[in-house]
Short mmCIF file of C-alpha atoms and ligand atoms in Angstrom, two decimals:
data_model
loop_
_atom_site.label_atom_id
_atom_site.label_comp_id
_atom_site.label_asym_id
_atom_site.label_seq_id
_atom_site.Cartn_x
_atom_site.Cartn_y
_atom_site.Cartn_z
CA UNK B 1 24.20 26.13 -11.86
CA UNK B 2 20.99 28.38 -12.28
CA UNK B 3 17.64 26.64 -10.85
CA UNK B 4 16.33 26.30 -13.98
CA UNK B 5 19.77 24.89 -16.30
CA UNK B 6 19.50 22.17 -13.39
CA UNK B 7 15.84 21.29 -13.58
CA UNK B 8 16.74 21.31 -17.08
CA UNK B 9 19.75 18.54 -16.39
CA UNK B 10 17.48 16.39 -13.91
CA UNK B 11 14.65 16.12 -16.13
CA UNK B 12 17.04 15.10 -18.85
CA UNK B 13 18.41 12.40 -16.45
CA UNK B 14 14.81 10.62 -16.02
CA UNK B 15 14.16 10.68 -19.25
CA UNK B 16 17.44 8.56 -19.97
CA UNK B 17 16.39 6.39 -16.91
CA UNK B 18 18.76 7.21 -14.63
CA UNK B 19 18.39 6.24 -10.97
CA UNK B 20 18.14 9.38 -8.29
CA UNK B 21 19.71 8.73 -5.48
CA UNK B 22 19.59 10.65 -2.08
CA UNK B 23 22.45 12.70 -2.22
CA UNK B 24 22.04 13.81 -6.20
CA UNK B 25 20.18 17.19 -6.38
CA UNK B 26 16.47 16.97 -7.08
CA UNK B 27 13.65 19.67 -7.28
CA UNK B 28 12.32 20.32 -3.93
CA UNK B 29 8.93 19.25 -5.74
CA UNK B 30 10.20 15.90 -6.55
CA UNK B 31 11.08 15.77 -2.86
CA UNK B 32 8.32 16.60 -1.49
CA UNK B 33 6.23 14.36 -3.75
CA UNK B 34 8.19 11.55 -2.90
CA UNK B 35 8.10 12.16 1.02
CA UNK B 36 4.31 12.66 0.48
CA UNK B 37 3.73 9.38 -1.36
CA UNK B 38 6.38 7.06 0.58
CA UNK B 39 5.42 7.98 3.93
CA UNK B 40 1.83 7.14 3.14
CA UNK B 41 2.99 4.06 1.63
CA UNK B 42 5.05 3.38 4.76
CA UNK B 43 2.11 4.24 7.03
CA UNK B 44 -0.06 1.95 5.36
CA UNK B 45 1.88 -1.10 5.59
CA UNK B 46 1.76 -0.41 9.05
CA UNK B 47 -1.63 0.50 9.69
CA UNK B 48 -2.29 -2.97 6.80
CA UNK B 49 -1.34 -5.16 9.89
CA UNK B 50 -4.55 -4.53 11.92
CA UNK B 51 -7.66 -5.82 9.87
CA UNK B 52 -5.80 -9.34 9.03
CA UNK B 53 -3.79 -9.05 12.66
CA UNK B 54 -7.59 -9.45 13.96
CA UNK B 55 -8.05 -12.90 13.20
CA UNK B 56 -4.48 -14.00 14.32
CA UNK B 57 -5.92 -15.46 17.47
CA UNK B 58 -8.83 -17.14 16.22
CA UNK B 59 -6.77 -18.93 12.94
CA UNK B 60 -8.31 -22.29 12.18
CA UNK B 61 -5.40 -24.21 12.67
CA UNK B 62 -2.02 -23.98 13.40
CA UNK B 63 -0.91 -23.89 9.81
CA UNK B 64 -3.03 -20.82 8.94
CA UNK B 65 -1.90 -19.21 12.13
CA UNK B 66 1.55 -19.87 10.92
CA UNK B 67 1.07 -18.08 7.74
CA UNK B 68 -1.03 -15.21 8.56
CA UNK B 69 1.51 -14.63 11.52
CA UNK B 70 4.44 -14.75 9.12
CA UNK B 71 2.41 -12.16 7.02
CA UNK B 72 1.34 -9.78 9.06
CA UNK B 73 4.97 -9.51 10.12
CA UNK B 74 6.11 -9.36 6.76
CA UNK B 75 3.83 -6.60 6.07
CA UNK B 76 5.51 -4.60 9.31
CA UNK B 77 8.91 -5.37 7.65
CA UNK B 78 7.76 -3.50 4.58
CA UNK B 79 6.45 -0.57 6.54
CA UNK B 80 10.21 -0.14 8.36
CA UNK B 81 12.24 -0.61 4.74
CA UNK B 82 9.98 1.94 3.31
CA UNK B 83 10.35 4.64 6.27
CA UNK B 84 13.95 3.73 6.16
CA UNK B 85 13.24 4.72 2.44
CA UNK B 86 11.46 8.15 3.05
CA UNK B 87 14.17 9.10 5.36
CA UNK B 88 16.63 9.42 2.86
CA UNK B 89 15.09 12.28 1.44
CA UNK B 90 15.76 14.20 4.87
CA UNK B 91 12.66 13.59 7.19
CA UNK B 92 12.95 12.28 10.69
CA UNK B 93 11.07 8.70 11.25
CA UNK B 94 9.20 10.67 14.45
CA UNK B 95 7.94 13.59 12.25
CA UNK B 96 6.23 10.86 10.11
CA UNK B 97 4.87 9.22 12.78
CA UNK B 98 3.87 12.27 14.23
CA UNK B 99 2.29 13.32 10.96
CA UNK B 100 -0.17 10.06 10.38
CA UNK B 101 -0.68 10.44 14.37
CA UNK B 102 -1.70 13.59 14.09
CA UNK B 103 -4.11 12.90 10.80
CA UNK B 104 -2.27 15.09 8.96
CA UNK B 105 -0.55 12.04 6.56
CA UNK B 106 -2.83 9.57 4.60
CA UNK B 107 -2.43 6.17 4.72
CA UNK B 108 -4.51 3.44 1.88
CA UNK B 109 -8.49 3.63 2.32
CA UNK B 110 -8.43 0.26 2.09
CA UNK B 111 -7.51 -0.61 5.88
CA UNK B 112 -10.37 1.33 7.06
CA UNK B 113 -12.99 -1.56 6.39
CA UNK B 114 -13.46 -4.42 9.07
CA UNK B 115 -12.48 -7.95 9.00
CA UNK B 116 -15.74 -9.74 10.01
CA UNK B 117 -15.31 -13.13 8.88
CA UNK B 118 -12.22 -15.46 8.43
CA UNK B 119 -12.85 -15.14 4.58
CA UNK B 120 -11.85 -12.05 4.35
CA UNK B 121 -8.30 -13.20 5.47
CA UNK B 122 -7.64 -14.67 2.02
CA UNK B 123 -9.86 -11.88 0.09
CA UNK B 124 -7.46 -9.57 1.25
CA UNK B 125 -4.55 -11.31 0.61
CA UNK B 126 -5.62 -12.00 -3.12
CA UNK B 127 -7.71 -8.51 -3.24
CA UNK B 128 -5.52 -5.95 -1.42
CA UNK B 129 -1.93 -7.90 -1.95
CA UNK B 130 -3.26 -8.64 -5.81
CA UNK B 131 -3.92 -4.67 -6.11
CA UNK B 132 -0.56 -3.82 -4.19
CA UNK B 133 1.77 -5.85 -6.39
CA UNK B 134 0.26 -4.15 -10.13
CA UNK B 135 0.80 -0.88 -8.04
CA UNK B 136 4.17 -1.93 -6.79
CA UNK B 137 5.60 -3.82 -9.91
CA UNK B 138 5.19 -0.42 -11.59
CA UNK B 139 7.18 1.66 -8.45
CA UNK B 140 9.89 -1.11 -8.38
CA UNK B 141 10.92 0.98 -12.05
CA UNK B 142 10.55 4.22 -10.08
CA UNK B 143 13.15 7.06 -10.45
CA UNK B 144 14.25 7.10 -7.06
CA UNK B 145 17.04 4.59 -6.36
CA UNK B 146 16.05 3.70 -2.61
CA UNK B 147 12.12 3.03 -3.72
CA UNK B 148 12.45 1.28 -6.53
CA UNK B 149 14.83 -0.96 -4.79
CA UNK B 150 12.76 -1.29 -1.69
CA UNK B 151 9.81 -2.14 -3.79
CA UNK B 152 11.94 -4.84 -5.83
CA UNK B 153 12.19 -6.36 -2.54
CA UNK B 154 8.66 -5.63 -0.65
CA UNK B 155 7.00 -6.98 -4.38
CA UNK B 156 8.79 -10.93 -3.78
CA UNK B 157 7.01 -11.18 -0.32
CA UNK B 158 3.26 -10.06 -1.70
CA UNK B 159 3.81 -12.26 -4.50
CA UNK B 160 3.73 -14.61 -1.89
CA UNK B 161 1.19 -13.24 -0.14
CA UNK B 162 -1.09 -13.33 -2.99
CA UNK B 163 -0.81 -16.77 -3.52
CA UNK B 164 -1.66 -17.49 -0.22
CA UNK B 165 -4.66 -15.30 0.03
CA UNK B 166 -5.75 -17.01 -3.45
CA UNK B 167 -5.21 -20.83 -2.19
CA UNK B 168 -7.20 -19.72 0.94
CA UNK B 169 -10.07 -18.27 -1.48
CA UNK B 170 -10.03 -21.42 -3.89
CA UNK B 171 -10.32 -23.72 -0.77
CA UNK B 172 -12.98 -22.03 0.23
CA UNK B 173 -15.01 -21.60 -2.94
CA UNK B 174 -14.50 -25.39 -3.06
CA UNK B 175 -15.22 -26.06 0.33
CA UNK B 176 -18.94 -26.72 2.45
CA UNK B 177 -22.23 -24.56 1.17
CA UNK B 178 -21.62 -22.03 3.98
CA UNK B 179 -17.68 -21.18 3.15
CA UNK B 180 -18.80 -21.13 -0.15
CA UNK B 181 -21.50 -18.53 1.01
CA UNK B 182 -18.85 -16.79 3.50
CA UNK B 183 -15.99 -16.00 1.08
CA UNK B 184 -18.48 -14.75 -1.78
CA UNK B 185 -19.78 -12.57 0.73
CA UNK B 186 -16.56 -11.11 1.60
CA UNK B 187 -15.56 -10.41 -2.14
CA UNK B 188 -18.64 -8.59 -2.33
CA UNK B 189 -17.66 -6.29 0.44
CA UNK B 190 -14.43 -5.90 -0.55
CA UNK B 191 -14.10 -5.48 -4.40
CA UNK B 192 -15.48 -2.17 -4.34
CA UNK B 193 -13.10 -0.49 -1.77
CA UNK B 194 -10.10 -2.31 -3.49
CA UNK B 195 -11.01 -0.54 -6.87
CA UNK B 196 -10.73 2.26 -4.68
CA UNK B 197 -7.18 1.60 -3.48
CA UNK B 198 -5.76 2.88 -6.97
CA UNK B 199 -6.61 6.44 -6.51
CA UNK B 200 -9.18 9.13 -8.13
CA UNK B 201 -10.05 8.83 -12.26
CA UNK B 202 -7.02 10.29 -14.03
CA UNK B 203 -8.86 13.42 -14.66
CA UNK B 204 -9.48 14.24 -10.78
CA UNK B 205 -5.80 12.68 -9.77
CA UNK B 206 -3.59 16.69 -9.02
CA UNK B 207 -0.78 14.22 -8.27
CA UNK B 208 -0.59 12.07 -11.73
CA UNK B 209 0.90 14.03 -14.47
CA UNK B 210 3.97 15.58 -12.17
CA UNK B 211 4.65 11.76 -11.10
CA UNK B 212 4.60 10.70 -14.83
CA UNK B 213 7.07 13.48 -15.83
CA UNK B 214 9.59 12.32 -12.92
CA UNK B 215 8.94 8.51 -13.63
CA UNK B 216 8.30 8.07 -10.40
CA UNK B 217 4.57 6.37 -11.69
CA UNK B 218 4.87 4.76 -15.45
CA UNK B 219 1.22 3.73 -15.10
CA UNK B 220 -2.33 6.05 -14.36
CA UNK B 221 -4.28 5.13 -11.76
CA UNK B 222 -7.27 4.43 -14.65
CA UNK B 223 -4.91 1.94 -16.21
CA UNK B 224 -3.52 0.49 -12.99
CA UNK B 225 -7.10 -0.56 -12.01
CA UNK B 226 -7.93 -2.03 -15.21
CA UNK B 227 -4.77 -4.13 -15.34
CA UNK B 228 -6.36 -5.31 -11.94
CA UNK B 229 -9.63 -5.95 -13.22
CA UNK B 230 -8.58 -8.08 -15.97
CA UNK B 231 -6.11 -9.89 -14.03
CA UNK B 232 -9.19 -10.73 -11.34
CA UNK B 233 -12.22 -11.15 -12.98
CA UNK B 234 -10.22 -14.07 -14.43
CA UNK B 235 -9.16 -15.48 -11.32
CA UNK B 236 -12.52 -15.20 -9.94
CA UNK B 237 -14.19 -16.64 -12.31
CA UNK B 238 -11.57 -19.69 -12.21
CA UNK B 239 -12.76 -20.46 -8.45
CA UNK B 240 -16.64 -20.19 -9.70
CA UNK B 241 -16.83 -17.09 -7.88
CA UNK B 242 -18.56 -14.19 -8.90
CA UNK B 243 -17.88 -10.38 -8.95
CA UNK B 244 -20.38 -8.33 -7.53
CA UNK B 245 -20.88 -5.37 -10.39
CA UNK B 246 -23.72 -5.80 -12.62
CA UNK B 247 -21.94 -4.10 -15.37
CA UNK B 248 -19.59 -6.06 -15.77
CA UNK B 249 -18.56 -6.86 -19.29
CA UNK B 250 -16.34 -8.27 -21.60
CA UNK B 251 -15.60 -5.98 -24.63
CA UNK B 252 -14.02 -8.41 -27.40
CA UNK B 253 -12.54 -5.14 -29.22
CA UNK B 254 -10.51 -3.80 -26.78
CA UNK B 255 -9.90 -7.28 -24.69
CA UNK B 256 -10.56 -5.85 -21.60
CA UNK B 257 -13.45 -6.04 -18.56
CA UNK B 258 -15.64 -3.11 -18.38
CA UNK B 259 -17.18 -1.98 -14.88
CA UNK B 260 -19.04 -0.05 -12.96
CA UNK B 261 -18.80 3.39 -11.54
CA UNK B 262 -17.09 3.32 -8.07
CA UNK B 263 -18.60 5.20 -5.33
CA UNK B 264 -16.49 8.45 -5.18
CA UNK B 265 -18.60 9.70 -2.10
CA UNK B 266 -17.34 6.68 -0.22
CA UNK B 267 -14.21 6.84 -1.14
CA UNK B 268 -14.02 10.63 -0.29
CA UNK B 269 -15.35 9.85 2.93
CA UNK B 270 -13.06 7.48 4.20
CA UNK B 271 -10.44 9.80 2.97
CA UNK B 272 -11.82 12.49 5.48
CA UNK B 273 -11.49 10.09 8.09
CA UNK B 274 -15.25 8.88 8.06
CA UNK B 275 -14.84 5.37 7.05
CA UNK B 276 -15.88 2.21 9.00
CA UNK B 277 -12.75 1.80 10.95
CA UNK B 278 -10.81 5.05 10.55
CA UNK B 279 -11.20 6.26 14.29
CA UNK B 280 -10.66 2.25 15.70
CA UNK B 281 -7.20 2.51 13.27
CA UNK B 282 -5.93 5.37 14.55
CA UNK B 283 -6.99 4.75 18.43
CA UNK B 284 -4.67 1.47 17.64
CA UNK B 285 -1.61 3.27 16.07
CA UNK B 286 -1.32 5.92 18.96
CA UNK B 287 -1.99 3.30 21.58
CA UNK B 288 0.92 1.31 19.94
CA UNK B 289 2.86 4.11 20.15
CA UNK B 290 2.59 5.07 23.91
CA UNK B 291 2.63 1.56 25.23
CA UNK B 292 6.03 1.53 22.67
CA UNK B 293 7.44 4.40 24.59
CA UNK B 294 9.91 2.45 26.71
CA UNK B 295 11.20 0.61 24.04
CA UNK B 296 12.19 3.55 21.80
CA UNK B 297 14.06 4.35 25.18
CA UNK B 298 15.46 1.21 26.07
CA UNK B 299 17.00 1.24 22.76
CA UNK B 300 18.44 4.73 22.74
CA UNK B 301 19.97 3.93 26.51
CA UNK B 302 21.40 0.94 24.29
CA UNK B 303 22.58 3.00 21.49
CA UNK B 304 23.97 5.43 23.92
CA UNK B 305 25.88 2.72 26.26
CA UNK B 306 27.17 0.34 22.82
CA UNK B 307 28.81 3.92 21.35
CA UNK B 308 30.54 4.66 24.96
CA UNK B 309 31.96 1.49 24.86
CA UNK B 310 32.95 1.65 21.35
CA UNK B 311 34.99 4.97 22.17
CA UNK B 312 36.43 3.89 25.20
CA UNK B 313 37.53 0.76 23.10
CA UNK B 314 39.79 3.40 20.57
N1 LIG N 401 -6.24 5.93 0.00
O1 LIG N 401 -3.51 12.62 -7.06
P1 LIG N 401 -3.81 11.25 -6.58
C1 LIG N 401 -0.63 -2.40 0.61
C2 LIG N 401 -5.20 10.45 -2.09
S1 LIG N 401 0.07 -0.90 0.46
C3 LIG N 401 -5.95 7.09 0.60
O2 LIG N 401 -4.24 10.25 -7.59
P2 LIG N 401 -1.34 9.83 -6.25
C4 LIG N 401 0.19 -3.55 1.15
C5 LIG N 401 -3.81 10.87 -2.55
O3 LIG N 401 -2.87 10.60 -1.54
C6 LIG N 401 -1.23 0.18 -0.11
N2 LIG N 401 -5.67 8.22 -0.08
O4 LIG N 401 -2.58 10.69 -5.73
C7 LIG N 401 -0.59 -4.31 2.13
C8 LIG N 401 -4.01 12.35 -2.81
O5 LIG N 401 -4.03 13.06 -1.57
P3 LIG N 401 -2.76 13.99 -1.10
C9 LIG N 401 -0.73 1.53 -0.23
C10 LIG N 401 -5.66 8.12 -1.42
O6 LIG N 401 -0.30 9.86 -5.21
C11 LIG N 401 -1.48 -5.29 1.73
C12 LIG N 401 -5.44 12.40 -3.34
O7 LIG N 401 -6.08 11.22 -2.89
N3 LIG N 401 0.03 1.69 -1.45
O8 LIG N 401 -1.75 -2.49 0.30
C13 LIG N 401 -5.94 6.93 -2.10
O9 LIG N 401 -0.97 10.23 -7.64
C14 LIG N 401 -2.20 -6.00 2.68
C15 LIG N 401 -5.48 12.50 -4.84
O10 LIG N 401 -4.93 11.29 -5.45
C16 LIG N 401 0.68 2.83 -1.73
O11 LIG N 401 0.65 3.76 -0.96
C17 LIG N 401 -6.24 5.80 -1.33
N4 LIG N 401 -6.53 4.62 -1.88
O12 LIG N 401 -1.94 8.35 -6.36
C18 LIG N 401 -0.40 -4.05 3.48
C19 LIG N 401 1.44 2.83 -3.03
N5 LIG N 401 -5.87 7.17 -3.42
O13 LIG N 401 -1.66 13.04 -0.71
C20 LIG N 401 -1.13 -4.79 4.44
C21 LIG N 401 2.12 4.13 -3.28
C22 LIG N 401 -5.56 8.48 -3.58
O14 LIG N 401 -2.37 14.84 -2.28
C23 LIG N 401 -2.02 -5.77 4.03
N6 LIG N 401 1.20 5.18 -3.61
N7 LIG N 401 -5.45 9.04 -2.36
O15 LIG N 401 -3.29 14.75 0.06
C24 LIG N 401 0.63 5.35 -4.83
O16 LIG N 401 0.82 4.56 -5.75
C25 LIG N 401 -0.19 6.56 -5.05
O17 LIG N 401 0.15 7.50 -4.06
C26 LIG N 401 -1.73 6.32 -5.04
C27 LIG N 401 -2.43 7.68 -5.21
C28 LIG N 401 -2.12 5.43 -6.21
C29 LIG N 401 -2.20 5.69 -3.74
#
C-alpha cells in the first residue's frame, strides 16, 4: 500500500477507536512520539522514587514506614511496566537508560524539587499522585494498546496513593500548631511546580495537536490542569488549608477556579537541567546504575545457564 493510502487507513482506525498494537503498522511519527513520551514517563516513575525514598528512614512510625515503603516500590513497578511498554515499539531498555543517563531524555520537572520536611510526603502523594492520575485517567483511553493498558493498571495503585497522601495531609492540617504550620508550608512550595507538571500553555505545547490527532492525549495540557485545579482547591479547602496564589478565584459562570500565571522561567529552567535537585537526581540514577552492574550480569549468567538447561532438557 502507498505511504500515504496507509496513513490514510491508520488515521481512519483512531478515529473509530481502534486499539494499535505493536505489530500493526503505524507512522514512524506516531512511533517516535510514543517512544518520546513513554520513556519519559517510564524515567520518571523511576527517578519519582527519590524525593519520597528520602524520608523512608526517618518515617514516624512503623505504619507510615510501611506505606511509604510499599509506595515507593509501587512507583518502581510502574516505571518497569511502562519500559516494558516503550519496548514494544522497538527500543532496547539500555538505549533508554542510556538516553535519560546521558541527559538526552526528559523525565517530569516535578522530581527535581527537595523533600525537606515529612509533610511533603503526603503533599506529594495528594499533589504529584492527584496530578498523575487526571493525566493518566486520560492515557488509560490512549490509542496504543500496551499504554493504555499499562496505565489502566499503574492508575488503581495512585488512586491509592492519593488517598494516602490526602489522609496524611488531613491529619496533619488537624494535627498540633506546628504540623499545621509544616504541611501548609509544603503546599506552598509545591503547588506551583505541580501546575507545572502538565506541560507548556496549549499555544507553546509543539507536541499537543499531533497527540490529539492520534488519540494518544484526549485532553490539552490547559484543560488537564484546570481539571486539577478544581478538583484541589476543593480538597484543600476541605482540610482548612489554603492555596498559595493570590488570584485565585471562583468564576460562578464558567464553574471553574481561576489562577495565576505560572512561572515559565522556572519551569524552563528545570527543564534545562537547572532546577534544585536536577544534578543530585541524576548523580543518583547513574550511581544506581553502576553499583547495579553485577546484577544485570548475574541475571544474564542466569538467563544464559536456565536456557542451556532447557535445551539440554529437549
Ligand atoms: N517535565 O509539547 P509539550 C508521576 C516537555 S509520573 C519535563 O506540551 P507533551 C507518578 C515535553 O516533554 C509524571 N518536561 O509535550 C509519580 C516537551 O519536550 P520534548 C510524569 C516537560 O508531550 C508520582 C516540551 O516540554 N508523567 O508523577 C514537562 O505534549 C509520585 C514541550 O511540551 C508523564 O510523563 C514536565 N512537566 O506534554 C511517580 C505522563 N512538560 O519531549 C513518583 C505522560 C512538558 O519535545 C512519585 N506524558 N515537558 O523535548 C505526558 O502526558 C506529556 O508528555 C506531558 C507533556 C503532559 C508531560
Amino acid at each position: 500500500m502507498e505511504e500515504q493510502a496507509r496513513k490514510e487507513k491508520f488515521q481512519e482506525r483512531i478515529d473509530k477507536g481502534e486499539k494499535i498494537e505493536p505489530k500493526d503498522w503505524m507512522p514512524d511519527r506516531y512511533r517516535q512520539q510514543l517512544i518520546r513520551m513513554m520513556s519519559q514517563h517510564a524515567h520518571s516513575e523511576i527517578v519519582g522514587m527519590l524525593p519520597e525514598g528520602n524520608w523512608i528512614t526517618r518515617a514516624p512510625s512503623l505504619r507510615r514506614k510501611m506505606v511509604l515503603l510499599s509506595k515507593v516500590q509501587d512507583e518502581a513497578g510502574h516505571g518497569m511496566y511502562l519500559y516494558s511498554a516503550t519496548e514494544t515499539l522497538g527500543i532496547s531498555r539500555e538505549e533508554m537508560i542510556d538516553q535519560l543517563l546521558s541527559g538526552e531524555a526528559k523525565y517530569s520537572s516535578i522530581f527535581n524539587y527537595p523533600t525537606l520536611t515529612w509533610a511533603d510526603v503526603g503533599i506529594i502523594g495528594w499533589l504529584v499522585d492527584g496530578a498523575a492520575i487526571i493525566n493518566q485517567t486520560m492515557l488509560a483511553r490512549s490509542s496504543y494498546g500496551p499504554y493504555s493498558r499499562a496505565m489502566i493498571r499503574i492508575c488503581k495503585e495512585e488512586n491509592f496513593h492519593k488517598k494516602q497522601g490526602y489522609e496524611m495531609v488531613a491529619t496533619m492540617a488537624e494535627g498540633t500548631p506546628e504540623q499545621q504550620e509544616m504541611v501548609q508550608e509544603s503546599l506552598n512550595r509545591w503547588w506551583w511546580p505541580t501546575l507545572m507538571m502538565f506541560g507548556p500553555h496549549d499555544d507553546e505545547s509543539p507536541n499537543s495537536a499531533e497527540l490529539l490527532k492520534w488519540d494518544v492525549k484526549q485532553k490539552t495540557n490547559d484543560e488537564l490542569r484546570q481539571s486539577f485545579v478544581d478538583r484541589h482547591v476543593a480538597e484543600a479547602h476541605a482540610v482548612g488549608l489554603e492555596i498559595p496564589d493570590p488570584e485565585l478565584e471562583f468564576n460562578e459562570e464558567t464553574g471553574h477556579w481561576e489562577f495565576g500565571e505560572i512561572d515559565w522561567d522556572e519551569f524552563w529552567n528545570v527543564i534545562r537541567g537547572n532546577g534544585p535537585m536536577n544534578r543530585e537526581r541524576m548523580n543518583a540514577r547513574r550511581q544506581a546504575h553502576e553499583e547495579g552492574q553485577w546484577v544485570r550480569e548475574a541475571a544474564e549468567e542466569y538467563a544464559r545457564k536456565q536456557k542451556l538447561k532447557e535445551e539440554k532438557a529437549s
